[in-house]
Amino acid sequence: MPSETDTELAPAPHGRATIRTHHDDPELVARALRPDNTDEMETVVADETTVVTRIERETTGGLHSTVDDYAVNLEVAVDVARTVRDAPDGRDDNVADSDATDVPPADATEQYDDPADTGTVSDADTTTQEHNE
């Protein structure tokens, strides 16, 4: 006779995806991907060249959206890994001749003290201060 339990079973996800990609530095790619993972995702390094991400969503539409977002994040992660591999110090050779107010190179990996390419830090509009209080 089967035993009775008080355990509630969570509904099974309607959609699952497993994405395997191969990289020169899979650990770096996985580290770049993990911060963007949702609770329904897991990214692991499977072996010396493979990153595996498993996604489970309750709806097919949710799975589609998550896989689409993951593909964009993967492209960025691969670009990050390539930049680190090709320019490990993250700076051009001629940057040492410039000062901190120069615009950093496109592949810079460190923060500058006085970046020249940033916009407004606050969303407060000083011309309409009474509306931003």
Short mmCIF file of C-alpha atoms in Angstrom, two decimals:
data_model
loop_
_atom_site.label_atom_id
_atom_site.label_comp_id
_atom_site.label_asym_id
_atom_site.label_seq_id
_atom_site.Cartn_x
_atom_site.Cartn_y
_atom_site.Cartn_z
CA MET A 1 0.00 0.00 0.00
CA PRO A 2 1.45 3.44 -0.92
CA SER A 3 2.31 5.74 1.96
CA GLU A 4 0.78 9.19 2.31
CA THR A 5 2.89 12.30 2.63
CA ASP A 6 2.28 15.98 3.31
CA THR A 7 4.72 17.03 0.59
CA GLU A 8 3.42 19.39 -2.06
CA LEU A 9 4.91 19.00 -5.48
CA ALA A 10 5.75 22.11 -7.43
CA PRO A 11 4.31 22.19 -10.93
CA ALA A 12 6.72 20.88 -13.51
CA PRO A 13 8.13 23.51 -15.84
CA HIS A 14 6.59 23.58 -19.29
CA GLY A 15 9.81 24.51 -21.00
CA ARG A 16 13.40 23.43 -20.62
CA ALA A 17 16.50 24.31 -22.58
CA THR A 18 20.11 23.20 -22.30
CA ILE A 19 22.63 25.37 -24.11
CA ARG A 20 26.18 24.08 -24.63
CA THR A 21 28.87 26.37 -26.02
CA HIS A 22 32.60 25.86 -26.48
CA HIS A 23 35.20 28.49 -25.57
CA ASP A 24 38.95 28.95 -25.13
CA ASP A 25 38.33 30.13 -21.55
CA PRO A 26 35.01 28.64 -20.40
CA GLU A 27 35.47 29.67 -16.75
CA LEU A 28 35.80 33.34 -17.74
CA VAL A 29 32.72 33.13 -19.99
CA ALA A 30 30.70 31.41 -17.25
CA ARG A 31 31.75 34.05 -14.68
CA ALA A 32 30.63 36.78 -17.08
CA LEU A 33 27.26 35.06 -17.61
CA ARG A 34 26.31 34.12 -14.05
CA PRO A 35 25.41 37.61 -12.73
CA ASP A 36 22.63 37.84 -15.32
CA ASN A 37 21.17 34.40 -14.58
CA THR A 38 17.68 34.27 -13.10
CA ASP A 39 16.55 31.78 -10.45
CA GLU A 40 15.42 29.47 -13.27
CA MET A 41 18.93 29.26 -14.76
CA GLU A 42 22.17 27.51 -13.91
CA THR A 43 25.48 28.01 -15.73
CA VAL A 44 28.35 25.57 -15.15
CA VAL A 45 31.69 24.77 -16.71
CA ALA A 46 31.27 21.19 -17.93
CA ASP A 47 34.85 20.55 -19.04
CA GLU A 48 37.95 22.39 -20.25
CA THR A 49 36.12 23.93 -23.24
CA THR A 50 32.38 23.76 -22.52
CA VAL A 51 29.91 26.06 -20.77
CA VAL A 52 26.46 24.55 -20.11
CA THR A 53 23.45 26.60 -19.14
CA ARG A 54 20.17 24.94 -18.16
CA ILE A 55 16.97 26.95 -18.19
CA GLU A 56 13.56 25.88 -16.90
CA ARG A 57 10.50 28.11 -17.25
CA GLU A 58 6.81 27.53 -16.60
CA THR A 59 5.73 28.86 -19.97
CA THR A 60 7.02 28.41 -23.48
CA GLY A 61 6.93 32.19 -23.98
CA GLY A 62 9.00 32.69 -20.83
CA LEU A 63 11.50 30.11 -22.03
CA HIS A 64 11.74 31.83 -25.41
CA SER A 65 12.39 35.21 -23.77
CA THR A 66 14.97 33.81 -21.37
CA VAL A 67 16.86 31.97 -24.12
CA ASP A 68 16.81 35.13 -26.25
CA ASP A 69 18.20 37.21 -23.36
CA TYR A 70 20.80 34.55 -22.66
CA ALA A 71 22.00 34.63 -26.29
CA VAL A 72 22.60 38.39 -26.01
CA ASN A 73 24.39 37.94 -22.65
CA LEU A 74 26.50 35.15 -24.15
CA GLU A 75 27.62 37.41 -26.98
CA VAL A 76 28.73 40.04 -24.46
CA ALA A 77 30.48 37.42 -22.30
CA VAL A 78 32.40 36.12 -25.32
CA ASP A 79 33.43 39.70 -26.19
CA VAL A 80 34.61 40.22 -22.59
CA ALA A 81 36.64 37.00 -22.68
CA ARG A 82 38.16 37.96 -26.04
CA THR A 83 39.09 41.42 -24.75
CA VAL A 84 40.73 40.00 -21.65
CA ARG A 85 42.58 37.39 -23.70
CA ASP A 86 43.80 39.84 -26.37
CA ALA A 87 44.68 42.72 -24.02
CA PRO A 88 45.28 41.26 -20.56
CA ASP A 89 46.15 44.60 -18.97
CA GLY A 90 43.12 46.24 -20.62
CA ARG A 91 44.97 49.33 -21.81
CA ASP A 92 46.64 50.47 -24.99
CA ASP A 93 50.42 50.99 -24.90
CA ASN A 94 50.06 54.74 -25.53
CA VAL A 95 47.64 55.36 -22.62
CA ALA A 96 50.56 55.81 -20.21
CA ASP A 97 51.34 59.12 -21.98
CA SER A 98 47.85 60.52 -21.30
CA ASP A 99 46.33 61.92 -18.13
CA ALA A 100 43.21 60.75 -16.25
CA THR A 101 40.91 63.18 -18.07
CA ASP A 102 41.51 61.54 -21.44
CA VAL A 103 38.78 59.29 -22.76
CA PRO A 104 39.69 55.69 -21.88
CA PRO A 105 40.28 53.19 -24.69
CA ALA A 106 37.25 51.16 -25.77
CA ASP A 107 38.72 48.00 -24.26
CA ALA A 108 39.62 49.54 -20.88
CA THR A 109 38.92 47.30 -17.91
CA GLU A 110 39.67 49.68 -15.06
CA GLN A 111 37.74 52.69 -13.79
CA TYR A 112 39.22 56.12 -14.41
CA ASP A 113 39.17 58.74 -11.65
CA ASP A 114 37.63 61.41 -13.89
CA PRO A 115 35.95 59.76 -16.88
CA ALA A 116 35.25 62.10 -19.78
CA ASP A 117 32.58 59.97 -21.42
CA THR A 118 29.88 59.92 -18.71
CA GLY A 119 26.60 61.74 -18.66
CA THR A 120 24.67 63.16 -15.74
CA VAL A 121 25.06 61.09 -12.59
CA SER A 122 21.73 62.15 -11.08
CA ASP A 123 18.31 62.18 -12.67
CA ALA A 124 17.53 65.44 -10.90
CA ASP A 125 16.81 68.29 -13.29
CA THR A 126 17.93 71.54 -11.71
CA THR A 127 15.52 73.55 -13.88
CA THR A 128 12.51 71.75 -12.42
CA GLN A 129 13.74 71.14 -8.86
CA GLU A 130 10.28 71.50 -7.31
CA HIS A 131 9.15 68.36 -9.18
CA ASN A 132 12.12 66.26 -8.08
CA GLU A 133 11.79 66.64 -4.32
#
